[in-house]
XYZ file of C-alpha atoms in Angstrom:
686
model
C 0.000 0.000 0.000
C 2.730 2.478 0.909
C 4.546 1.820 -2.336
C 1.366 2.594 -4.276
C 0.894 5.822 -2.343
C 4.425 6.897 -3.141
C 3.825 6.096 -6.783
C 0.886 8.508 -6.751
C 2.996 11.154 -5.088
C 5.830 10.850 -7.572
C 3.552 10.784 -10.600
C 0.876 13.312 -9.710
C 2.192 15.892 -7.317
C 3.570 19.187 -8.542
C 6.995 19.675 -7.000
C 7.202 23.467 -7.075
C 7.361 24.913 -3.549
C 4.074 26.660 -2.702
C 3.990 30.070 -1.070
C 1.746 29.203 1.869
C 3.749 29.210 5.087
C 2.978 27.462 8.336
C 1.244 29.182 11.276
C 1.915 28.834 14.974
C -1.673 28.004 15.940
C -4.782 26.482 14.393
C -6.647 29.826 14.510
C -3.729 31.654 12.923
C -3.687 29.111 10.098
C -7.426 29.608 9.687
C -6.915 33.357 9.298
C -3.986 32.990 6.918
C -4.185 32.048 3.233
C -5.412 28.454 2.993
C -3.840 25.716 0.928
C -6.255 25.099 -1.979
C -4.299 22.728 -4.220
C -1.707 20.006 -4.184
C 1.952 20.825 -4.058
C 5.137 20.834 -2.017
C 5.090 22.895 1.187
C 7.848 23.829 3.664
C 8.240 24.019 7.425
C 11.239 26.172 8.317
C 10.998 26.056 12.121
C 8.914 24.778 15.025
C 7.825 27.529 17.422
C 4.040 27.182 17.556
C 1.458 25.329 19.606
C 1.801 21.538 19.612
C -1.305 19.607 18.507
C -2.891 17.600 21.320
C -6.540 17.146 20.320
C -7.631 13.659 19.500
C -4.784 12.361 17.353
C -1.799 12.600 19.673
C -0.614 9.617 21.673
C 2.192 9.046 24.119
C 4.310 11.959 25.294
C 3.373 15.497 24.239
C 5.448 17.479 21.761
C 6.822 20.877 22.703
C 5.892 22.788 19.557
C 3.976 22.475 16.301
C 3.196 24.153 13.013
C -0.239 24.435 11.377
C -1.785 24.763 7.931
C -5.408 25.216 6.909
C -6.407 23.343 3.751
C -9.630 23.980 1.787
C -9.890 21.880 -1.397
C -11.915 23.162 -4.353
C -13.203 19.677 -5.299
C -13.807 16.301 -3.686
C -10.473 14.458 -3.676
C -8.547 11.569 -2.274
C -5.619 13.255 -0.547
C -2.173 11.960 0.387
C 0.100 14.011 2.664
C 3.652 12.718 2.917
C 7.046 13.723 4.276
C 8.510 10.485 2.886
C 10.304 12.226 0.019
C 13.796 12.839 -1.178
C 15.590 15.370 1.017
C 14.069 14.194 4.280
C 16.366 11.247 4.793
C 17.314 10.859 8.455
C 14.495 13.059 9.739
C 11.697 12.032 12.089
C 8.284 13.621 11.517
C 4.869 13.333 13.092
C 1.610 14.451 11.469
C -1.997 15.023 12.554
C -4.972 15.954 10.324
C -8.288 17.314 11.639
C -11.650 18.609 10.499
C -14.235 20.532 12.503
C -13.183 23.933 13.877
C -10.168 25.162 15.784
C -12.368 25.328 18.884
C -13.531 21.734 18.374
C -11.064 19.645 16.374
C -11.935 16.135 15.168
C -9.073 13.787 14.330
C -9.180 12.377 10.789
C -5.742 10.833 10.380
C -2.329 10.693 11.941
C 1.055 9.256 11.098
C 4.296 8.812 12.945
C 6.631 6.121 11.633
C 4.770 5.194 8.434
C 7.316 6.171 5.826
C 8.921 3.450 3.776
C 10.737 4.302 0.583
C 13.119 6.951 2.000
C 13.146 6.459 5.740
C 10.726 4.588 8.000
C 10.363 7.402 10.566
C 8.643 9.731 8.169
C 4.877 10.268 7.758
C 2.237 9.295 5.192
C -1.568 9.655 5.516
C -4.377 9.145 3.026
C -7.955 10.425 3.468
C -10.911 11.758 1.484
C -11.927 15.419 1.448
C -15.042 17.359 0.456
C -14.996 20.461 -1.699
C -14.903 23.802 0.144
C -14.552 22.161 3.561
C -11.585 23.220 5.723
C -9.101 20.719 7.139
C -6.218 21.401 9.543
C -2.745 19.931 9.047
C -0.473 19.942 12.088
C 3.171 18.843 12.318
C 4.973 18.655 15.661
C 8.533 18.395 16.968
C 7.955 15.442 19.234
C 11.046 13.750 17.796
C 12.700 16.265 15.473
C 12.749 20.066 15.200
C 14.584 20.357 11.885
C 13.042 21.958 8.812
C 11.568 19.779 6.073
C 9.220 19.749 3.073
C 6.057 17.711 2.602
C 3.887 16.938 -0.397
C 0.106 17.181 -0.567
C -1.366 15.225 -3.488
C -4.940 15.472 -4.743
C -6.508 12.794 -6.923
C -10.103 12.294 -7.999
C -11.909 10.118 -5.465
C -12.860 6.635 -6.498
C -16.594 6.128 -6.289
C -15.929 3.001 -4.218
C -13.525 2.525 -1.330
C -12.785 -0.350 1.019
C -11.284 -0.920 4.442
C -9.100 -3.986 4.948
C -9.671 -6.130 8.035
C -8.040 -9.434 9.045
C -10.364 -12.412 8.946
C -10.515 -15.267 11.409
C -10.232 -18.904 10.432
C -7.805 -20.714 8.181
C -8.037 -22.502 4.880
C -8.856 -21.446 1.358
C -11.712 -18.929 1.228
C -14.212 -19.809 -1.463
C -17.617 -18.527 -0.340
C -19.575 -15.597 1.123
C -23.009 -17.154 1.526
C -25.652 -17.710 4.218
C -24.964 -21.192 5.602
C -27.296 -21.256 8.631
C -30.377 -19.632 7.080
C -30.343 -16.570 9.327
C -30.272 -14.104 6.435
C -26.633 -13.078 6.978
C -23.757 -13.967 4.671
C -21.095 -16.180 6.251
C -17.511 -16.950 5.173
C -16.814 -20.475 3.903
C -13.274 -21.862 3.731
C -11.908 -25.303 2.954
C -9.084 -26.397 5.265
C -6.681 -29.312 5.401
C -7.804 -31.666 8.166
C -4.434 -31.831 9.886
C -0.755 -31.528 9.186
C -0.392 -35.290 8.970
C -3.002 -35.733 6.288
C -3.015 -32.773 3.932
C -5.131 -34.691 1.436
C -8.234 -34.711 3.625
C -10.293 -31.524 3.905
C -12.825 -30.019 6.306
C -15.003 -26.913 6.311
C -14.431 -23.735 8.303
C -17.456 -21.469 8.540
C -17.280 -18.003 10.045
C -20.925 -17.301 10.893
C -21.834 -13.637 10.743
C -23.553 -12.230 13.812
C -24.116 -8.809 12.250
C -22.099 -5.593 11.909
C -19.012 -7.438 10.721
C -18.517 -9.811 13.656
C -18.225 -13.587 13.241
C -18.229 -16.826 15.226
C -16.072 -19.544 13.698
C -16.545 -23.305 13.613
C -14.602 -26.144 12.008
C -16.713 -28.976 10.626
C -14.960 -32.290 9.927
C -16.148 -33.995 6.751
C -12.940 -35.762 5.601
C -13.512 -34.805 1.968
C -10.765 -36.245 -0.257
C -10.400 -33.261 -2.622
C -9.349 -29.670 -1.973
C -11.115 -26.567 -3.277
C -8.359 -25.724 -5.732
C -10.889 -24.300 -8.131
C -14.502 -23.379 -7.543
C -17.123 -23.780 -4.833
C -20.905 -23.594 -5.248
C -23.682 -23.552 -2.653
C -27.367 -24.431 -2.604
C -29.940 -26.441 -0.661
C -30.449 -29.412 -2.967
C -32.361 -31.597 -0.459
C -34.799 -28.941 0.719
C -34.019 -29.091 4.443
C -33.488 -25.336 4.690
C -29.691 -25.499 5.065
C -26.994 -24.834 2.519
C -25.082 -27.667 0.854
C -21.774 -27.352 -1.017
C -19.893 -28.717 -4.013
C -16.185 -28.195 -4.705
C -13.254 -29.999 -6.297
C -9.765 -29.927 -7.761
C -7.860 -31.475 -10.615
C -8.396 -34.989 -9.254
C -12.052 -35.131 -8.216
C -15.154 -33.526 -6.769
C -16.991 -33.512 -3.400
C -20.684 -32.885 -2.797
C -21.273 -32.020 0.861
C -24.697 -31.907 2.537
C -25.768 -30.169 5.723
C -27.063 -32.573 8.387
C -28.468 -32.373 11.920
C -30.448 -29.176 11.248
C -27.432 -27.468 9.726
C -25.139 -28.059 12.699
C -22.872 -30.506 10.869
C -21.894 -31.723 7.396
C -21.368 -35.038 5.642
C -20.234 -36.317 2.247
C -23.169 -36.915 -0.090
C -21.125 -37.874 -3.158
C -17.469 -37.917 -4.107
C -16.002 -38.885 -7.451
C -12.407 -39.274 -8.593
C -11.089 -38.641 -12.086
C -12.919 -35.322 -12.609
C -10.760 -32.306 -13.389
C -13.190 -29.974 -11.659
C -13.502 -26.371 -12.814
C -16.636 -24.192 -12.265
C -19.426 -25.879 -10.291
C -23.116 -24.941 -10.023
C -26.294 -25.907 -8.280
C -29.126 -25.501 -10.819
C -32.375 -27.226 -11.832
C -31.124 -28.503 -15.183
C -34.197 -30.457 -16.257
C -36.774 -28.172 -14.596
C -38.348 -30.848 -12.427
C -38.257 -28.697 -9.291
C -35.174 -30.435 -7.930
C -31.806 -28.711 -7.650
C -29.147 -30.610 -9.606
C -25.336 -30.336 -9.577
C -23.391 -29.293 -12.672
C -19.600 -29.659 -12.914
C -17.334 -28.286 -15.635
C -14.724 -30.835 -16.681
C -11.357 -29.618 -17.949
C -10.271 -32.685 -19.883
C -13.500 -34.582 -20.666
C -17.253 -33.958 -21.219
C -19.113 -32.208 -18.417
C -20.632 -33.898 -15.373
C -24.200 -33.792 -14.048
C -25.531 -35.094 -10.769
C -29.264 -35.234 -11.417
C -31.443 -34.968 -8.325
C -33.758 -37.962 -8.552
C -36.243 -39.307 -6.002
C -33.675 -41.984 -5.190
C -30.913 -39.402 -4.643
C -28.156 -37.861 -6.752
C -27.486 -39.793 -9.981
C -24.194 -39.392 -11.856
C -24.198 -38.634 -15.610
C -21.506 -37.497 -18.002
C -21.856 -35.931 -21.411
C -24.857 -36.753 -23.521
C -27.216 -39.305 -22.063
C -30.556 -40.322 -23.531
C -32.133 -41.307 -20.215
C -34.021 -38.143 -19.409
C -30.921 -36.002 -18.994
C -30.443 -32.909 -21.152
C -28.098 -33.764 -23.946
C -25.138 -31.842 -25.221
C -24.229 -29.545 -22.310
C -20.529 -29.541 -23.119
C -19.583 -32.867 -24.650
C -16.342 -31.933 -26.438
C -14.160 -35.031 -25.973
C -11.184 -33.239 -24.367
C -13.265 -30.827 -22.302
C -12.038 -27.259 -22.152
C -15.008 -26.392 -19.938
C -14.080 -23.706 -17.405
C -16.741 -21.202 -16.383
C -20.446 -22.083 -16.568
C -23.043 -19.381 -15.835
C -26.747 -20.187 -15.799
C -28.644 -17.149 -17.064
C -31.968 -16.400 -18.768
C -30.389 -14.556 -21.694
C -33.483 -14.612 -23.950
C -36.049 -13.489 -21.341
C -38.348 -16.428 -21.927
C -38.630 -17.399 -18.270
C -36.331 -20.403 -18.204
C -32.660 -20.693 -17.408
C -30.032 -21.057 -20.159
C -26.298 -21.717 -19.810
C -23.176 -19.944 -21.056
C -19.992 -22.010 -21.110
C -16.672 -20.122 -21.003
C -14.030 -22.287 -22.628
C -10.248 -22.332 -22.572
C -7.174 -24.159 -23.813
C -6.059 -26.230 -26.767
C -7.247 -25.919 -30.324
C -9.910 -23.562 -31.539
C -12.783 -26.068 -31.257
C -11.895 -26.842 -27.648
C -11.688 -23.205 -26.542
C -14.692 -21.781 -28.423
C -17.319 -20.448 -26.010
C -20.767 -22.028 -26.042
C -24.327 -20.868 -25.301
C -27.013 -23.446 -24.546
C -30.602 -22.259 -25.034
C -33.211 -23.914 -22.854
C -35.975 -25.194 -25.125
C -38.489 -25.066 -22.267
C -39.050 -28.814 -22.143
C -35.891 -29.981 -20.361
C -33.713 -30.024 -23.483
C -31.060 -27.553 -24.707
C -29.718 -26.363 -28.060
C -26.230 -24.900 -28.569
C -26.669 -21.470 -30.238
C -23.446 -19.519 -29.567
C -22.702 -19.060 -33.246
C -26.127 -17.653 -34.034
C -25.937 -15.427 -30.953
C -22.470 -14.043 -31.894
C -20.890 -15.475 -28.736
C -18.800 -18.294 -30.233
C -15.438 -16.722 -29.358
C -12.249 -18.873 -29.312
C -10.455 -16.442 -26.994
C -9.358 -18.288 -23.806
C -12.211 -16.928 -21.697
C -12.356 -18.807 -18.348
C -15.334 -16.720 -17.149
C -18.029 -14.325 -18.347
C -19.816 -11.708 -16.218
C -23.535 -11.606 -17.057
C -25.667 -8.635 -16.006
C -28.054 -6.007 -17.330
C -25.403 -3.295 -17.535
C -27.607 -0.762 -19.357
C -30.820 -1.515 -17.379
C -32.818 -2.178 -20.530
C -34.331 -5.422 -19.259
C -32.047 -8.094 -20.706
C -28.732 -9.691 -19.766
C -25.534 -8.460 -21.402
C -22.187 -10.186 -20.964
C -18.579 -9.151 -20.365
C -16.460 -11.879 -21.964
C -13.273 -12.087 -19.933
C -9.948 -12.477 -21.672
C -7.105 -14.581 -20.300
C -3.366 -14.657 -20.889
C -3.256 -11.651 -23.156
C -6.456 -12.295 -25.104
C -8.797 -9.315 -25.320
C -12.015 -9.123 -23.375
C -15.282 -8.035 -24.960
C -18.495 -6.339 -23.859
C -21.432 -7.873 -25.680
C -24.764 -6.045 -25.582
C -27.924 -8.128 -25.687
C -29.938 -7.011 -28.714
C -33.135 -8.526 -27.325
C -33.622 -10.869 -30.276
C -31.310 -13.727 -29.295
C -28.172 -12.025 -30.644
C -25.396 -9.917 -29.147
C -23.351 -7.000 -30.501
C -19.739 -6.221 -29.620
C -19.742 -2.668 -28.210
C -16.304 -2.770 -26.566
C -15.038 0.391 -28.362
C -17.784 2.560 -26.791
C -17.334 1.246 -23.252
C -13.773 2.462 -22.498
C -12.913 -1.184 -21.814
C -10.657 -1.345 -24.833
C -8.106 0.463 -22.664
C -8.446 -2.055 -19.835
C -5.679 -4.568 -20.430
C -5.674 -6.584 -17.196
C -6.729 -10.130 -17.976
C -7.306 -13.210 -15.854
C -9.698 -15.962 -14.865
C -12.387 -14.249 -12.751
C -15.023 -11.727 -13.820
C -18.145 -11.179 -11.693
C -21.006 -8.608 -11.835
C -21.952 -6.632 -8.703
C -23.233 -3.132 -7.903
C -20.556 -2.037 -5.432
C -21.494 1.643 -5.110
C -25.280 1.063 -4.956
C -25.959 3.508 -7.783
C -28.320 1.088 -9.561
C -25.860 0.137 -12.310
C -23.939 -3.145 -12.218
C -20.137 -2.969 -11.948
C -17.620 -5.775 -12.589
C -14.985 -7.188 -10.239
C -12.416 -8.244 -12.809
C -9.288 -10.014 -11.584
C -8.742 -7.668 -8.653
C -9.870 -4.523 -10.483
C -13.268 -2.849 -10.389
C -14.853 -1.701 -13.624
C -17.287 0.930 -12.381
C -20.388 1.357 -14.519
C -20.694 5.024 -15.496
C -24.478 4.736 -15.716
C -24.570 5.623 -19.409
C -27.154 3.302 -20.999
C -26.294 4.493 -24.521
C -22.564 3.763 -24.569
C -22.559 1.389 -21.575
C -19.229 2.887 -20.521
C -17.048 1.908 -17.566
C -14.146 3.401 -15.624
C -11.444 0.963 -14.537
C -9.947 1.273 -11.043
C -6.838 -0.816 -10.534
C -5.664 0.294 -7.077
C -7.394 0.736 -3.745
C -9.817 -2.099 -4.553
C -10.039 -5.684 -3.283
C -8.384 -8.631 -4.976
C -10.659 -11.231 -6.495
C -12.709 -13.023 -3.876
C -16.161 -14.004 -2.668
C -18.758 -11.210 -2.686
C -21.410 -10.717 -0.009
C -22.687 -8.245 2.554
C -20.365 -9.211 5.394
C -21.361 -6.463 7.833
C -25.061 -6.302 6.910
C -24.941 -2.626 5.942
C -26.406 -3.050 2.445
C -23.112 -2.608 0.583
C -21.267 -5.513 -1.016
C -17.946 -6.553 0.529
C -15.250 -8.977 -0.625
C -13.403 -11.675 1.308
C -10.146 -12.968 -0.116
C -7.136 -14.679 1.406
C -6.520 -13.515 4.956
C -8.624 -10.345 4.742
C -12.133 -8.993 4.507
C -12.491 -5.892 2.373
C -15.375 -3.917 3.816
C -17.139 -1.551 1.459
C -17.099 1.941 2.994
C -20.424 2.684 1.360
C -22.148 5.964 0.638
C -25.570 7.582 1.012
C -26.975 5.493 -1.849
C -29.908 3.246 -0.964
C -30.382 -0.508 -1.448
C -32.793 -3.390 -1.152
C -31.889 -7.069 -0.697
C -34.182 -9.942 -1.675
C -33.914 -13.314 0.063
C -35.967 -16.102 -1.491
C -37.609 -18.992 0.323
C -38.658 -21.491 -2.313
C -40.815 -24.561 -2.171
C -39.565 -28.100 -2.551
C -35.917 -28.870 -3.290
C -34.724 -25.389 -4.258
C -35.072 -23.278 -1.138
C -32.858 -20.386 -2.321
C -34.801 -20.032 -5.567
C -31.709 -20.619 -7.705
C -32.639 -19.874 -11.309
C -35.291 -17.301 -10.386
C -35.485 -13.924 -12.139
C -36.043 -10.941 -9.817
C -37.234 -7.635 -11.223
C -37.593 -4.422 -9.263
C -39.144 -1.121 -10.293
C -38.235 2.255 -8.779
C -38.548 5.853 -9.878
C -35.343 5.377 -11.883
C -36.692 2.433 -13.875
C -36.360 -1.351 -13.853
C -33.498 -3.575 -12.719
C -33.206 -7.356 -13.115
C -31.094 -10.069 -11.515
C -30.919 -13.864 -11.863
C -30.304 -15.926 -8.711
C -27.143 -17.947 -9.422
C -25.161 -20.575 -7.611
C -21.689 -20.124 -9.033
C -20.498 -17.422 -11.424
C -17.106 -16.100 -12.348
C -14.613 -18.922 -11.963
C -13.602 -19.630 -8.370
C -15.915 -18.155 -5.791
C -19.413 -18.550 -4.427
C -21.184 -15.252 -3.862
C -24.212 -14.402 -1.754
C -27.536 -16.019 -2.678
C -29.314 -12.977 -1.283
C -29.994 -10.786 -4.314
C -28.665 -7.237 -3.968
C -29.961 -4.120 -5.735
C -28.398 -0.674 -5.446
C -31.015 2.079 -5.728
C -29.029 5.300 -5.958
C -31.109 8.145 -4.513
C -34.465 6.362 -4.888
C -36.326 6.314 -1.580
C -38.952 3.656 -2.357
C -39.427 0.516 -4.417
C -42.576 0.498 -6.514
C -42.631 -3.263 -7.031
C -40.650 -6.479 -6.694
C -41.506 -9.357 -9.032
C -40.063 -12.823 -8.519
C -40.323 -15.226 -11.456
C -39.662 -18.601 -9.819
C -38.243 -21.601 -11.731
C -41.536 -23.353 -11.007
C -43.424 -20.777 -13.080
C -44.988 -19.093 -10.050
C -44.809 -15.297 -10.022
C -44.841 -13.347 -6.748
C -45.408 -9.586 -6.699
C -44.796 -7.158 -3.825
C -45.675 -3.462 -4.070
C -44.705 -0.183 -2.401
C -41.714 -1.227 -0.316
C -39.306 0.758 1.822
C -35.591 0.899 0.996
C -32.534 -0.157 3.012
C -33.971 -3.491 4.097
C -33.855 -7.216 3.367
C -37.144 -8.573 2.045
C -37.901 -12.285 2.311
C -40.206 -13.632 -0.387
C -41.773 -17.045 0.185
C -42.775 -18.798 -3.024
C -46.464 -18.463 -3.782
C -47.422 -16.216 -0.847
C -47.769 -12.950 -2.791
C -49.081 -14.168 -6.122
C -49.555 -11.636 -8.831
C -53.201 -11.238 -9.787
C -54.324 -11.950 -13.278
C -55.427 -9.000 -15.369
C -59.172 -8.562 -15.869
C -58.588 -7.030 -19.280
C -55.501 -8.686 -20.771
C -56.262 -11.346 -23.377
C -59.845 -11.892 -22.244
C -60.696 -12.721 -25.850
C -58.053 -15.452 -25.930
C -59.185 -18.730 -27.451
C -57.317 -22.026 -27.803
C -57.852 -24.385 -30.735
C -58.061 -27.203 -31.420
C -59.043 -28.080 -27.870
C -58.417 -30.976 -27.288
C -55.076 -30.680 -29.159
C -52.818 -33.425 -30.500
C -49.538 -31.690 -31.420
C -50.075 -27.950 -31.983
C -52.167 -25.581 -29.880
C -53.131 -22.310 -31.609
C -53.679 -19.173 -29.554
C -55.980 -16.456 -30.935
C -56.279 -12.970 -29.435
C -56.336 -9.363 -30.576
C -53.143 -8.757 -28.570
C -49.700 -8.949 -30.174
C -48.054 -11.850 -28.348
C -44.735 -11.917 -30.241
C -42.789 -11.082 -27.041
C -45.120 -12.812 -24.613
C -44.034 -15.823 -22.546
C -46.225 -18.880 -22.321
C -46.022 -21.480 -19.577
C -47.881 -24.785 -19.490
C -48.697 -26.363 -16.110
C -50.018 -29.852 -15.526
C -52.993 -30.552 -13.274
C -50.701 -30.683 -10.205
C -49.289 -27.191 -10.929
C -45.890 -28.381 -12.193
C -44.404 -26.407 -15.073
C -43.957 -28.685 -18.102
C -43.392 -26.239 -20.986
C -42.036 -22.713 -21.163
C -41.062 -20.471 -24.062
C -41.788 -17.295 -26.016
C -44.455 -17.146 -28.679
C -43.281 -16.982 -32.245
C -44.944 -15.081 -35.038
C -47.854 -17.471 -35.356
C -48.835 -17.759 -31.659
C -48.542 -21.537 -31.484
C -47.548 -23.955 -28.735
C -45.992 -27.324 -29.555
C -47.662 -29.782 -27.145
C -46.586 -32.994 -28.879
C -44.266 -33.947 -25.989
C -47.066 -33.810 -23.396
C -48.882 -36.855 -22.113
C -52.625 -37.109 -22.482
C -54.416 -35.053 -19.848
C -55.609 -31.656 -18.647
C -53.259 -28.651 -18.655
C -53.274 -24.898 -18.079
C -51.705 -22.358 -20.434
C -50.580 -19.061 -18.888
C -49.716 -16.117 -21.137
C -47.604 -13.292 -19.645
C -46.626 -9.977 -21.199
C -45.594 -6.646 -19.629
C -46.538 -7.852 -16.167
C -50.036 -8.929 -17.241
C -51.184 -12.542 -17.377
C -54.079 -14.732 -18.455
C -54.573 -18.470 -17.790
C -56.771 -20.886 -19.693
C -57.365 -24.644 -19.554
C -56.859 -27.046 -22.448
C -56.810 -30.805 -23.030
C -54.019 -32.796 -24.690
C -55.196 -35.816 -26.622
C-alpha cells in the first residue's frame, strides 16, 4: 500500500514549492491564506502550539506548526514527508476537520514512511470540496526543517477498508450457511498436518455488523477446493449444501443435523473440476449439480427421487443432452442465465485451452421442455479467446442480460450487448474497456457503489459502470480495490464486501440506498436458484438472476442485492420462480432485506388482458393455436399440468402456437404473460 501511495505522489504531485507558510496556531492558520491545491510545502521552524486534540498519543510534543487546507473539489488526498531530502528526519503528522475550537481527528502518522526512511509520515484520506481541514506537524522527535507533499486525486466512487479475517483454509464462499439471512464466510481447510489430502469446512458465521463466530466442521472430503465452490440447498431441508473440487475429483457435501454438521453426499475421482453450479437442469423442481470438466465432457448429478445420480456428457435417459460434450473438455466457467427473457434458465460455457474447437465459447438455449440447443454461433458469442469466465448482467438496465467476456493470458475481453432478439453485438469500443488490459480468470457482476448500475470485479480490479445506458461505458480502477474473492454483505450494511485470502475488504459505502431480496422457495430449491427478480423504482427497472456459481472460483451471496441510488422507495418487486410461479410485492421501503416465500404474494391476473383469448383445437394433438387481438410476439407462455408443475415454457413466435406434442394425455393450463399482465386458460391434450 505504501509503495502505491508513493507512486501517486511521484507521478501526480507538482513539486514546485508553494507560497503558503505554516502558522503557529490552528486559529492563525485559519486566518492565513489556505492551501487550496496540491503541491510541495515547507516548514522552516517549530515555534508554535503543539497539537494535542484527538490524534496525539504518548508523550506530548513541545511545539507544532499548522496549515489550513480547503480543497476546491472532492479528492482523495495523500500528505507525505517520505520524500527525497528528508532522509534521516523524524516527523509526526496530525490531520483534523471541525473547527479550531472543536477539532476532530481524521488521520495521523508517525513512523509510516517506507521508501526513503521509515520514521517519516504518510496519511491518506478523502476530502469534500470547500470544507476546511487542519494539518499539524509537531517536533515530538525532530525540530529540523523539512518539506512535505500534498497530493490530490479524484476520489474513487468506491472505497474499502481492509480487516483481518478469522479462520484458516482457502476462502471460497460468502453465503448464508445457517439460514439466518446473513452472509457467512466459507473456507476449505486441510484436516491436519499429517493428512493434507483430507479436507474439512471452516465457517465463520456472521452475527451482524461485521462480527463472526467460527466453527470447524470435519467432513474428511478427499479433494481440496483448488478451483470453484458452489452452494445451494439441494435436499430442501433449509440449510446450505456445497460442491467443490480440484484437478483430481469432486466432493458434494450436505448439511445434516439441522445445519449443525456436514457429511459427504457424493465424491467422485477422475474429474478435473472447474466451475461448479447448483441448478435445476431439467426443470423438475429439484436442484441438480453441474460440474465443468477440464479434460473430458461435463458432469451432471441429477437430483432424482432416489438421490443424486451421476451422468456425463450426452445421455438419452431423461438427462439434457449436449451440455458440453467436447471429448477433451475445455469447460471452465459455466453461468446459468436467462439470456433470452423467456422465463427459463439457459447456460453460457466459457471455454479455454487447446485448439480452436476446444476453446470456443458455447451458449445453450433452454428449449423449455428440459432439453437444450447450442446457439453460440447464431448469438455471436462463439469466441475462441481463452475466456475462463463471463460476467452476465443487465449493464444498461434495458431489461435483458448483457455479458462481459473475460480475456485470459493476453487475449482481449469483450463487452457484448444483448440485442433482445437472441443475438449480441460487440460494443467494446464505446465502453472504455478497450483500454483495460488486465486479464485473468475471474469476472463477476456486482453493484458495489449502490448507484443502480452493475459494476464488474475483474481479476482484482473494479470496472465501475458510469451509468450511461447508450454507450454502456465503464471506468477501470486498478488500485485501492479488493483482490478477487467471494462477494457478499459481510457487515449487513447493504453494501457488497469482498473476502479474499486472509482479509475482509469492507465496502465503505455511501448515502446510496439498497434493497436485498432473500428467497424462500418450495420443494428442493429453497434459495430459488434460477429465479429472475425484477424491481421497479422511480429510476426504472433492474433485473437479476439468482445464481449458484459465477465467475470462476468463488461462491457469492444467494441474497440478491440491488443498489437504488437516490431512490427512496421501491414500486414493485416481481419474482419469477423456476416453477413458473410469479410473486409480486408493491410499495416497499428501501434499506432493508425482504424475504419472499414462493407463492405467498401471487400476482393477480389482469381482468382485461387477453380476455378474448381462445385455444384451438381443444383438445389438441400436437399444436395448440392461440388467438387474441393482442400482439403476443414477445409474450411468454407457460404450461402447467394438473398438479401445478411447469412442463413447458417459451416465447411465442410469429404465429402464436404452442408445440404440445411432448405432453402426455391429460388436462393442462396455459398461462400467457406480457408486460406484467397474465391470463390463464385450460386445455386438453389428446
